[in-house]
Short mmCIF file of C-alpha atoms and ligand atoms in Angstrom, two decimals:
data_model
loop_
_atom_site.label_atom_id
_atom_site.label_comp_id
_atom_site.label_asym_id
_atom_site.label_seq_id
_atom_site.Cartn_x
_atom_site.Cartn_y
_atom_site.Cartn_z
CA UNK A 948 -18.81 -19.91 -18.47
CA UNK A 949 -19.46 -17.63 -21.41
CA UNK A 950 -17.31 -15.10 -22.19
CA UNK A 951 -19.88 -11.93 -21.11
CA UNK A 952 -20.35 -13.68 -17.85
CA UNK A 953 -16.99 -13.80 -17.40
CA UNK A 954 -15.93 -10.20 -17.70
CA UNK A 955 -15.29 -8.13 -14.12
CA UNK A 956 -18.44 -6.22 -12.52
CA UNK A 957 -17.73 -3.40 -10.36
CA UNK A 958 -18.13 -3.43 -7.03
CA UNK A 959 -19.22 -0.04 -6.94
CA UNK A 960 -15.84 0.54 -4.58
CA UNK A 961 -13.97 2.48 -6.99
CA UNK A 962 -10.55 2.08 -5.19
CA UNK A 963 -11.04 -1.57 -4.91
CA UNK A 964 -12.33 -1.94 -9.02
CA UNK A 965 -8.92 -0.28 -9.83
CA UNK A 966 -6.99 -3.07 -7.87
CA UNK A 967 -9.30 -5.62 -9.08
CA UNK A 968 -8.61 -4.48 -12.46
CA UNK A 969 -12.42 -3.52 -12.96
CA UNK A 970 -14.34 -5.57 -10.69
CA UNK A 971 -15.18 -8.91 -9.95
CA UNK A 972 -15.45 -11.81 -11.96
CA UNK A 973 -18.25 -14.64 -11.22
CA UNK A 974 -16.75 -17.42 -9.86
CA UNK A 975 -13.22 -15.36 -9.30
CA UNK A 976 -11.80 -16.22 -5.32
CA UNK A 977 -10.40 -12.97 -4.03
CA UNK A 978 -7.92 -13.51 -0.67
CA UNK A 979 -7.74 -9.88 1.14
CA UNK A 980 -4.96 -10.61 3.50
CA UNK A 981 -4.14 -8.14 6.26
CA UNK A 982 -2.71 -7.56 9.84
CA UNK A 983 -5.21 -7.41 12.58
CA UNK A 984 -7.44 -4.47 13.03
CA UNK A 985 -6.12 -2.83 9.76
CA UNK A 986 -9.90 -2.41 8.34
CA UNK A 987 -10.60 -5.84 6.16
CA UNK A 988 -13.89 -6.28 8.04
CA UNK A 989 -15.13 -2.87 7.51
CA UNK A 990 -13.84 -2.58 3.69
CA UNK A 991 -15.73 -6.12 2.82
CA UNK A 992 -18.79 -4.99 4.59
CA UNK A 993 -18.57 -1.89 2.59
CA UNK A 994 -18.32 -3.94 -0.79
CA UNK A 995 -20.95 -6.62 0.31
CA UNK A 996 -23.40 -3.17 1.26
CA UNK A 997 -22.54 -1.38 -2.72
CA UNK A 998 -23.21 -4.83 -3.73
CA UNK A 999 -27.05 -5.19 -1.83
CA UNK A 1000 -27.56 -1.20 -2.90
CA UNK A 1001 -27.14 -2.16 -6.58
CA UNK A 1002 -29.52 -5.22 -6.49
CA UNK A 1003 -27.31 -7.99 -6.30
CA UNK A 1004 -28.04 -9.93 -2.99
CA UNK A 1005 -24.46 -10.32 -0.47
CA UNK A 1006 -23.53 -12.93 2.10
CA UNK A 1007 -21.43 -11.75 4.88
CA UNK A 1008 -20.74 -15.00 6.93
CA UNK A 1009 -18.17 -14.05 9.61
CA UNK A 1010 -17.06 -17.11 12.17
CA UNK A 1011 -15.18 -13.82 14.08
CA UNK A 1012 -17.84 -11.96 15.70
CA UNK A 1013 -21.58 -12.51 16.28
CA UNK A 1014 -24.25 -10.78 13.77
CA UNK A 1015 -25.15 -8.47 16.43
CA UNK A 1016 -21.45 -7.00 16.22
CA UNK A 1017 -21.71 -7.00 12.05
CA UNK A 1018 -24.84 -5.72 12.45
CA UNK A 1019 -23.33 -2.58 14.94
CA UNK A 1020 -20.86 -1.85 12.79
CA UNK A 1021 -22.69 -1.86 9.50
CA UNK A 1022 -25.32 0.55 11.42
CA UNK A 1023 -21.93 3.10 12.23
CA UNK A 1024 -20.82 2.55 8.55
CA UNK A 1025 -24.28 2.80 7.31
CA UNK A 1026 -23.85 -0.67 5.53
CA UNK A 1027 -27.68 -2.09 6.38
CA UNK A 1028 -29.42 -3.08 3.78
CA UNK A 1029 -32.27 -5.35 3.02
CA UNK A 1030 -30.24 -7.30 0.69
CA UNK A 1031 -27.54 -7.77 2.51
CA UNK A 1032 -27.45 -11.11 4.39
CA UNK A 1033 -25.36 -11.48 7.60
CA UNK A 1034 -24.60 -15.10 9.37
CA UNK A 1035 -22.27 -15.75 12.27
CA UNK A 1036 -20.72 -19.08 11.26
CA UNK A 1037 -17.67 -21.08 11.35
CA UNK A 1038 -18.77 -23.99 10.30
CA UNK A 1039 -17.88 -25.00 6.71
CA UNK A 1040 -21.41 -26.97 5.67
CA UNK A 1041 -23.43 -24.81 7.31
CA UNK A 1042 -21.85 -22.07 5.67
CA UNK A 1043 -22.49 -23.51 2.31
CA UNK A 1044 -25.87 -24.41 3.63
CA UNK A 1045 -26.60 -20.43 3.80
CA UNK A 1046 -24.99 -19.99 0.19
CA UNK A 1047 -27.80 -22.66 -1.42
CA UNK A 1048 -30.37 -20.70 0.73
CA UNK A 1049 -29.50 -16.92 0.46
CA UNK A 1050 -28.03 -17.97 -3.65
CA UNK A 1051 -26.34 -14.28 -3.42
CA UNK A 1052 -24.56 -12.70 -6.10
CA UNK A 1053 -21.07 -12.18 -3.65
CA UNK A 1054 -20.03 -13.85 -1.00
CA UNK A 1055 -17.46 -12.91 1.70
CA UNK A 1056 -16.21 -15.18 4.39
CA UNK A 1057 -14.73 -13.23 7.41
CA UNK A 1058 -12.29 -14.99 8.23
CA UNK A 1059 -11.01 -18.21 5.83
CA UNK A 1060 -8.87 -19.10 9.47
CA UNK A 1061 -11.81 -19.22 11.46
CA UNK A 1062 -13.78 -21.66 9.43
CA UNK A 1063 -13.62 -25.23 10.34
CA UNK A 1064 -13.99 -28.40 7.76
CA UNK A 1065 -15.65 -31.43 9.28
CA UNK A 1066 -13.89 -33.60 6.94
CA UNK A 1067 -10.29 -32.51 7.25
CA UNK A 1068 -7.23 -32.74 10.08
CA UNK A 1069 -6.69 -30.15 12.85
CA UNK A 1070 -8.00 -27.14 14.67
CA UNK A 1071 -9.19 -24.03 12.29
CA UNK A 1072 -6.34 -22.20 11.14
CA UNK A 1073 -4.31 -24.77 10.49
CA UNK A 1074 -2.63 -25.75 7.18
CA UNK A 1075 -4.84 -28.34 6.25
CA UNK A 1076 -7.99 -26.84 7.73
CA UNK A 1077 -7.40 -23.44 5.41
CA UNK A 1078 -6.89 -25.69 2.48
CA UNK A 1079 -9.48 -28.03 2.76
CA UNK A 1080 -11.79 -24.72 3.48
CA UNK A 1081 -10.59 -22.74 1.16
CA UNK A 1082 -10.72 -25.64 -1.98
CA UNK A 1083 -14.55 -26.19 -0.49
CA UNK A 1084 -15.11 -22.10 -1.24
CA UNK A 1085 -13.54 -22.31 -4.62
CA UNK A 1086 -15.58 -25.36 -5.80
CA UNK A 1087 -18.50 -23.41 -4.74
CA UNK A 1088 -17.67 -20.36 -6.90
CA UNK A 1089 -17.02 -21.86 -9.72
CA UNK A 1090 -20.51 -24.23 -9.65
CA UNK A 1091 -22.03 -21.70 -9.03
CA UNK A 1092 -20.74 -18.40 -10.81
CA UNK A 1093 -20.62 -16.66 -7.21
CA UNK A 1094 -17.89 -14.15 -6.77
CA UNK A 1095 -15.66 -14.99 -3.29
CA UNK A 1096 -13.90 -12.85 -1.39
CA UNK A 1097 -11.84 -14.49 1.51
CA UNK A 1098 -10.74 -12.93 4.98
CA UNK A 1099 -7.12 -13.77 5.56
CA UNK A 1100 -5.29 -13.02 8.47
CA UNK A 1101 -1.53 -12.54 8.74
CA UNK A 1102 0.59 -11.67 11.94
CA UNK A 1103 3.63 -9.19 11.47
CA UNK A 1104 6.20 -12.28 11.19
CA UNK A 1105 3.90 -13.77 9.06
CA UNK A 1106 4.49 -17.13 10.67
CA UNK A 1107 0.69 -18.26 10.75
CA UNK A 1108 -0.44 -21.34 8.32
CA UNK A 1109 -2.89 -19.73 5.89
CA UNK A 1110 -2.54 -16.61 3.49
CA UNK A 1111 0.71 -18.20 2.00
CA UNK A 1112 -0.51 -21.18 1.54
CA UNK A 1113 -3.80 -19.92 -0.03
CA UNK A 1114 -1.97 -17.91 -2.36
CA UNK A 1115 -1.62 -20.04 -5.44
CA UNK A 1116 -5.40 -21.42 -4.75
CA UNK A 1117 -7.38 -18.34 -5.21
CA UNK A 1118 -7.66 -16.38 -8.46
CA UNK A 1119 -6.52 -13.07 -6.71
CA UNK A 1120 -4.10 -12.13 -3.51
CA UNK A 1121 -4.81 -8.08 -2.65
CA UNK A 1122 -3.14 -7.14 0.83
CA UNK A 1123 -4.35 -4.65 2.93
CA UNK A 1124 -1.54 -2.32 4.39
CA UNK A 1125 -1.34 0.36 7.03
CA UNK A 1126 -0.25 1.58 10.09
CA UNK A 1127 -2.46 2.04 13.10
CA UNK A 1128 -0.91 5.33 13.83
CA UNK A 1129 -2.50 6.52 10.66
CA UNK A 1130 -5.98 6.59 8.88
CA UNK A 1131 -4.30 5.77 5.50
CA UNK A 1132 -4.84 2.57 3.81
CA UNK A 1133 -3.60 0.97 0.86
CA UNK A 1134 -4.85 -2.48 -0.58
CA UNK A 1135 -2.11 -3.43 -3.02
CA UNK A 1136 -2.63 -6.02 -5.64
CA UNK A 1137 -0.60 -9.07 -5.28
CA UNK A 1138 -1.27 -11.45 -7.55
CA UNK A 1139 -4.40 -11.17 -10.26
CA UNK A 1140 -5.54 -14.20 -13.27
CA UNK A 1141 -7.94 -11.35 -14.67
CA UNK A 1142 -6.14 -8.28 -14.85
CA UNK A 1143 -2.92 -6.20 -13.93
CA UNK A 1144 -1.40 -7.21 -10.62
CA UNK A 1145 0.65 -4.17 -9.38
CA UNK A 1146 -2.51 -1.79 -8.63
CA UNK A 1147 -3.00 -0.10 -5.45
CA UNK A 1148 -6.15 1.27 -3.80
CA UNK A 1149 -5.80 3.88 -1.47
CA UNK A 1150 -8.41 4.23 1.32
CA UNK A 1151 -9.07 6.59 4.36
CA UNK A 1152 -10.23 4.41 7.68
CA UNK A 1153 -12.70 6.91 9.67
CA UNK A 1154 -15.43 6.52 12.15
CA UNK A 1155 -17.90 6.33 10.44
CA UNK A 1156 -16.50 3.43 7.64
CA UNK A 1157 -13.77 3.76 4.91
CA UNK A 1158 -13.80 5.72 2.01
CA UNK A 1159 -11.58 5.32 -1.58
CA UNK A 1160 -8.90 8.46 -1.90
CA UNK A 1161 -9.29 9.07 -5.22
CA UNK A 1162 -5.80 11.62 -5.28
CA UNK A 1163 -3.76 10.20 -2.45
CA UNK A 1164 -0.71 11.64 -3.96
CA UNK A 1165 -0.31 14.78 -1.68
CA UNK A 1166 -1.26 12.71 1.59
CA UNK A 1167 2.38 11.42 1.99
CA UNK A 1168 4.09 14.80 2.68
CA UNK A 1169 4.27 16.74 5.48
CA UNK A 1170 2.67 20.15 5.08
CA UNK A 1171 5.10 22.89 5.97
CA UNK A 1172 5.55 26.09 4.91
CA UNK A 1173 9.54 25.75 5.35
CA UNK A 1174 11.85 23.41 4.55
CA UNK A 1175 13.89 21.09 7.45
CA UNK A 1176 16.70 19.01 7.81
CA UNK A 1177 16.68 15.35 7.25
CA UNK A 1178 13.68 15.52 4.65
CA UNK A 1179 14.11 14.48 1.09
CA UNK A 1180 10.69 13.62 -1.53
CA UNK A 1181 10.72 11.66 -4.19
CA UNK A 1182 8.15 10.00 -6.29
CA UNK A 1183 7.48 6.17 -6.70
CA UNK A 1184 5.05 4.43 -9.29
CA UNK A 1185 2.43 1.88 -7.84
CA UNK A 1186 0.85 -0.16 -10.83
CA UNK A 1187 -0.28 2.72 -13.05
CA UNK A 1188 -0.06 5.70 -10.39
CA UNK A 1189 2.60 8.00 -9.28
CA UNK A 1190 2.62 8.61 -5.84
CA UNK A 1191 4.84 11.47 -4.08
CA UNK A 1192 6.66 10.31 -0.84
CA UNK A 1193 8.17 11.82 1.45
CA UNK A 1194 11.59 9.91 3.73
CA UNK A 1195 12.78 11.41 6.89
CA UNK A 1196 16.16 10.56 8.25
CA UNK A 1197 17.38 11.46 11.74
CA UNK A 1198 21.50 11.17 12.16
CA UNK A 1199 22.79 11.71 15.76
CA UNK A 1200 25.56 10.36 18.01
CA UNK A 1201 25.21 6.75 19.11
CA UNK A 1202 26.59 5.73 22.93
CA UNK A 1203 26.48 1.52 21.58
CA UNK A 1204 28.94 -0.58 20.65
CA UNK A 1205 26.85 -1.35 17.74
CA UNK A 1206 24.92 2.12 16.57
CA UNK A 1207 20.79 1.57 15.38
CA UNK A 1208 19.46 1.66 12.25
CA UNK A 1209 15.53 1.80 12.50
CA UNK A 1210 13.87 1.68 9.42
CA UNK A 1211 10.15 2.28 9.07
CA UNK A 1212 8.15 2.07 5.85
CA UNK A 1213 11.44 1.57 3.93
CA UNK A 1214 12.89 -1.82 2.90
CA UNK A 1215 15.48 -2.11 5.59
CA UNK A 1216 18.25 -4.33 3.36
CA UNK A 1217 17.85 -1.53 0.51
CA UNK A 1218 18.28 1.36 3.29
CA UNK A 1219 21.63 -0.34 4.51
CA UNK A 1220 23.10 -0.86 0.97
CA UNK A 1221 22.10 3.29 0.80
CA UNK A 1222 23.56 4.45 4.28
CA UNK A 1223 26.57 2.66 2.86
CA UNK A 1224 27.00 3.87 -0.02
CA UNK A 1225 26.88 7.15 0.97
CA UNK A 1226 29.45 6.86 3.69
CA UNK A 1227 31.70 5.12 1.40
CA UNK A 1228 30.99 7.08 -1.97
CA UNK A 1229 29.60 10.04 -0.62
CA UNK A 1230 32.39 11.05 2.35
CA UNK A 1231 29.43 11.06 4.65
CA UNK A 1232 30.50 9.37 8.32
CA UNK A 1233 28.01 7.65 9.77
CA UNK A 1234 29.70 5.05 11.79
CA UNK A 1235 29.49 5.61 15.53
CA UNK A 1236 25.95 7.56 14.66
CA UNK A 1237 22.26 6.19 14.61
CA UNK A 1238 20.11 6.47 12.14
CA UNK A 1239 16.43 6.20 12.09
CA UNK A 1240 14.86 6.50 8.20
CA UNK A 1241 11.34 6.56 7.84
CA UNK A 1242 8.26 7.01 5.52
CA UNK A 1243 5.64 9.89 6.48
CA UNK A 1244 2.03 9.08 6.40
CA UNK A 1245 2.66 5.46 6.58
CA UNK A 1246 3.45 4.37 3.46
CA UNK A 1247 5.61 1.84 2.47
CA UNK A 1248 8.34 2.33 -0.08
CA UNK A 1249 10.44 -0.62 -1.78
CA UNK A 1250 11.04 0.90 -5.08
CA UNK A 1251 15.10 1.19 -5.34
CA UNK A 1252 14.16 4.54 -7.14
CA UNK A 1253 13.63 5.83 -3.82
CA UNK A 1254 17.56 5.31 -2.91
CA UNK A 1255 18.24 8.86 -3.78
CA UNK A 1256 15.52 10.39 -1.57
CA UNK A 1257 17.15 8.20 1.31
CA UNK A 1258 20.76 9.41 1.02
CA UNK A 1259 19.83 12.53 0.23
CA UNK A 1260 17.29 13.04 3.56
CA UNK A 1261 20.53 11.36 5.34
CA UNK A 1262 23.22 13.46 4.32
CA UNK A 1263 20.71 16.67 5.14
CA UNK A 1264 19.95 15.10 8.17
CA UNK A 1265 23.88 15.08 9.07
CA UNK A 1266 24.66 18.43 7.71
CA UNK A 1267 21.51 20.15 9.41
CA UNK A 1268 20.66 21.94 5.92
CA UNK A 1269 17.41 21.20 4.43
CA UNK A 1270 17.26 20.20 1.23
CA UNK A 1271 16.68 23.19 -1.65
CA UNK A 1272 12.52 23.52 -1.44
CA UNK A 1273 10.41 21.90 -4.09
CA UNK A 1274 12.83 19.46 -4.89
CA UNK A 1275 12.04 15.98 -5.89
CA UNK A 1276 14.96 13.20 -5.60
CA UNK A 1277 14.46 10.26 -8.17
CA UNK A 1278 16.83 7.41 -8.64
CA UNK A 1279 18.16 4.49 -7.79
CA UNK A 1280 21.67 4.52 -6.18
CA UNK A 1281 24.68 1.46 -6.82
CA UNK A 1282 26.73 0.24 -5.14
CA UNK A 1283 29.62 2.12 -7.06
CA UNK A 1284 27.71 5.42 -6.24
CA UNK A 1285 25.89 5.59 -9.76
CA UNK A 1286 22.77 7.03 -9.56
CA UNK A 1287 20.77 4.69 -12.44
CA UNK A 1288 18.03 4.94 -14.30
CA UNK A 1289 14.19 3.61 -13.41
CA UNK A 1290 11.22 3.62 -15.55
CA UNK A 1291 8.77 6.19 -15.55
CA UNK A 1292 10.33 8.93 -15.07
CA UNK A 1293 8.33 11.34 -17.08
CA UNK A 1294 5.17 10.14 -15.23
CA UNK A 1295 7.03 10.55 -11.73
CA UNK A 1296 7.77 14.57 -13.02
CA UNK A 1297 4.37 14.97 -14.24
CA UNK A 1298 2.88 13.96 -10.63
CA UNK A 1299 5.51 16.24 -9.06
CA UNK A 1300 4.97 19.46 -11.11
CA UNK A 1301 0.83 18.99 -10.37
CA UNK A 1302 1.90 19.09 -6.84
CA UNK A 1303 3.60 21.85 -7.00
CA UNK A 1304 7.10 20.77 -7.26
CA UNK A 1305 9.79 22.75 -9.63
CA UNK A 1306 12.86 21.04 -9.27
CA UNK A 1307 13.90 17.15 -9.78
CA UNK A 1308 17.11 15.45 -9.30
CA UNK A 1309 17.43 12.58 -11.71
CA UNK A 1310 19.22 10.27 -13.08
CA UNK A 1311 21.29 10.84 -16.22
CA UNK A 1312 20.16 10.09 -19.93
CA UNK A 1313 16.50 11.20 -19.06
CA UNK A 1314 14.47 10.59 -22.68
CA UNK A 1315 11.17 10.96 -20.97
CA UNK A 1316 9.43 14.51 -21.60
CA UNK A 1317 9.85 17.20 -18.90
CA UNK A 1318 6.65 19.11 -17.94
CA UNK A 1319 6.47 22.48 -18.22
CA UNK A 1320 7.34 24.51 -15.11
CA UNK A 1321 9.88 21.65 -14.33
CA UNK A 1322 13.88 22.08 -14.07
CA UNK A 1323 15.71 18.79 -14.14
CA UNK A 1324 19.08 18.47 -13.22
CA UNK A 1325 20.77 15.04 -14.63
CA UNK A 1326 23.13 13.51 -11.50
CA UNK A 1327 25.25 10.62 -12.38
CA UNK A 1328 26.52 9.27 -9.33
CA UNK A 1329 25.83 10.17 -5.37
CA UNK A 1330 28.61 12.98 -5.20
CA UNK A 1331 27.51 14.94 -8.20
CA UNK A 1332 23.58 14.94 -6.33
CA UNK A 1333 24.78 16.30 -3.45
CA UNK A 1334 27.34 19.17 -4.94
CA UNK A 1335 24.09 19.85 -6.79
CA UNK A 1336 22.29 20.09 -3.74
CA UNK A 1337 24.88 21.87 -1.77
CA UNK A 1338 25.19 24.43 -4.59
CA UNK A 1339 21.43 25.59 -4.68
CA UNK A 1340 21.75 25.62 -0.76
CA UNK A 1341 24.67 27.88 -0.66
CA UNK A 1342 23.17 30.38 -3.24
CA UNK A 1343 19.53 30.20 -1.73
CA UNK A 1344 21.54 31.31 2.03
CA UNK A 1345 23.42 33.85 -0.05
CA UNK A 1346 20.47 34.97 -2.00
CA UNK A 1347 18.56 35.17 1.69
CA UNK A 1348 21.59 37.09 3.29
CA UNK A 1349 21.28 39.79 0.62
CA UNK A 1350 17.63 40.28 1.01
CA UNK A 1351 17.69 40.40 4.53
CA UNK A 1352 20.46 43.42 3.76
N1 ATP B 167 -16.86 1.87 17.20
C1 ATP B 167 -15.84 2.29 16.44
N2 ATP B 167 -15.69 3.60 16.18
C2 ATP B 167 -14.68 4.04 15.42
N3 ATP B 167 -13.76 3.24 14.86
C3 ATP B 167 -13.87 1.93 15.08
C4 ATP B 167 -14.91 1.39 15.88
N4 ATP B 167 -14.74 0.06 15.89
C5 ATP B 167 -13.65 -0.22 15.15
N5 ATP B 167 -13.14 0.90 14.65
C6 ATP B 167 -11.95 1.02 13.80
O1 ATP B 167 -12.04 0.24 12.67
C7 ATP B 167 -10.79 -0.40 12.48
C8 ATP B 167 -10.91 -1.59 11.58
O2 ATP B 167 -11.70 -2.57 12.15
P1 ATP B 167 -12.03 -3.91 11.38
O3 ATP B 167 -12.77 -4.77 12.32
O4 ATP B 167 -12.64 -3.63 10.05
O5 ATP B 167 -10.58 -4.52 11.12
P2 ATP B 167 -10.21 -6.00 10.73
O6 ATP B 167 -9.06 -5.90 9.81
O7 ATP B 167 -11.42 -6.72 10.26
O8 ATP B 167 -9.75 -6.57 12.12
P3 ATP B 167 -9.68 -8.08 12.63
O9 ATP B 167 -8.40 -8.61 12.11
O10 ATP B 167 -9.68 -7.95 14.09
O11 ATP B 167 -10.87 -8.77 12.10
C9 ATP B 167 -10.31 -0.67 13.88
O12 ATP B 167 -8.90 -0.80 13.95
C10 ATP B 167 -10.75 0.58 14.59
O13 ATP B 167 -9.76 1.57 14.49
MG1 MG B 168 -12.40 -8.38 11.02
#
């Protein structure tokens, strides 16, 4: 393979070119792994459609559902097209069969479980059926300079034989994230050998098909017009982008032995370590309370410069006072307290302040440049963050009181 051939071609899916780190390279295997139902049908029917429209002829073999159901949902998506070639198969050969015959330019197999290898051990699904499938499907990309992109289911404990095994096979590992609940999806790259690895695409999930968000920033607030206990926003980066997010706590008295701590869209270990922290370090009790933390719009959050946003929506959450308005919380919080530095920061205030946002906690020894329009305020540790916030509380109610006079 030369090296023009080799360089990415855009799928004409902008969201999913900026995870793919342009497009896709001939002969690349691409694994989209996601829970059931979360889109992955709909968003590879999409690319295989962009792929038709631009002249390049696509192969959409599913061993899931029969054409007729493809074919429905392409006609709600508006995804027909004369180039795009749709087989219901789950047979291996004959799949490959239809790749000689069709010779497309992309091929997507819906779903690498489903497929079944004449030549190897157990049922389809298995660990050696999803090998032995998915090392046929790689062989065939690379003879013949076909893109691949593979179906790959996962269940929520992840205990079914197939995208973990399949991850250090294929070229490229995107997942495909979201909660029912909400129209929001992200496809997150995993694992890339042609570009960056840590890019997300953001997509909406509608009726009538799925469409890239091209400035999902503002989508993971809630829109109010005043401020409420038990919020807190910060910003976390995602590959190249800065995305605002907003954690909600809820504190209240807890009649069990042992108290809950639900944690949704948060990493749960990382929430712990915070909720104790800030009882120990911050004076806040919480024992003999639950808490529920959680994420708004779906989103999930693992960055530990979130920490601050969590302790701080917890501690407003217990105090009933809301947080000072247009504030952003960024940091990550130790175990001594400390609130400690994370990269980025001067993107994460440049995202804020185009939303709107005036006012960012931080953490101290901030080098990075400070929009305009911005007023940071350096906290070392936990208890300096929340005198901070308590201060600009205080004044705001005082500065209320005297209007309303
Ligand atoms: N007729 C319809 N009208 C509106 N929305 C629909 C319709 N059919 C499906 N959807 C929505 O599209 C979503 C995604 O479906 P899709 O089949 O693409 O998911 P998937 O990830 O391929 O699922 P699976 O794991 O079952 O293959 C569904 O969860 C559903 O909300
Ligand atoms: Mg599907």
């Amino acid at each position: 393979m030369d090296l023009h051939s080799a360089r990415a071609r855009p799928t004409g899916v902008d969201e999913l070119d900026r995870v793919l780190g342009g497009g896709l390279v001939p002969g690349a295997v691409v694994l989209l792994a996601g829970e059931p139902g979360v889109g992955k049908s709909t968003l590879l029917l999409e690319v295989a459609h962009r792929c038709a429209a631009a002249g390049r002829r696509a192969l959409y073999v599913t061993g899931e559902e029969s054409a007729g159901q493809v074919r429905l949902r392409a006609e709600r998506t508006s995804a027909v097209h004369g180039e795009l070639y749709l087989a219901a198969e789950s047979d291996l050969a004959a799949l490959l069969g239809h790749l000689d015959a069709v010779t497309p330019s992309l091929l997507v197999v819906d779903s690498v479980q489903t497929m079944a290898c004449a030549e190897a051990e157990g049922s389809p699904g298995g660990v050696s059926q999803v090998r032995a499938v998915a090392a046929a499907l790689i062989t065939a990309a690379k003879e013949r300079g076909v893109p691949v992109v593979l179906v790959g289911h996962v269940t929520k404990d992840g205990a079914v034989a197939g995208p973990r095994v399949l991850e250090h096979l294929v070229d490229v590992v995107l997942h495909f994230e979201g909660e029912r609940a909400s129209t929001l999806r992200l496809v997150r790259g995993v694992k890339n050998r042609f570009g960056p690895a840590d890019e997300v695409g953001c997509f909406e999930l509608r009726d009538d098909g799925i469409a890239g968000v091209a400035d999902p920033s503002g989508l993971f607030l809630t829109p109010r017009e005043t401020e409420v206990p038990g919020t807190a926003v910060t910003v976390v980066v995602e590959g190249k982008r800065a995305l605002l997010a907003e954690v909600q706590a809820l504190v209240a008295p807890s009649s069990l032995a042992q108290p809950r701590r639900a944690v949704s869209g948060l990493d749960s270990a990382r929430v712990a370590m915070v909720l104790a922290v800030t009882e120990r370090r911050g004076g806040v009790a919480l024992t003999g309370s639950d808490v529920f933390t959680a994420t708004v719009g779906g989103m999930r959050v693992a960055e530990p410069a979130a920490d601050l946003a969590v302790a701080l929506a917890v501690v407003s959450a217990v105090c009933d006072v809301a947080l000072p308005p247009h504030t952003v919380a960024i940091g990550e919080v130790g175990l001594a307290g400390e609130v400690r530095r994370v990269t980025g920061v001067g993107r994460r205030l440049a995202e804020a302040t185009r939303l709107g946002f005036t006012r960012a906690l931080v953490p101290p020894e901030c080098t990075d440049r400070i929009p305009d329009g911005m007023r940071v305020t350096e906290v070392p540790d936990l208890g300096a963050a929340l005198r901070c916030i308590a201060g600009a509380s205080s004044s705001r109610r005082a500065a209320g009181g005297a209007q309303q006079r």
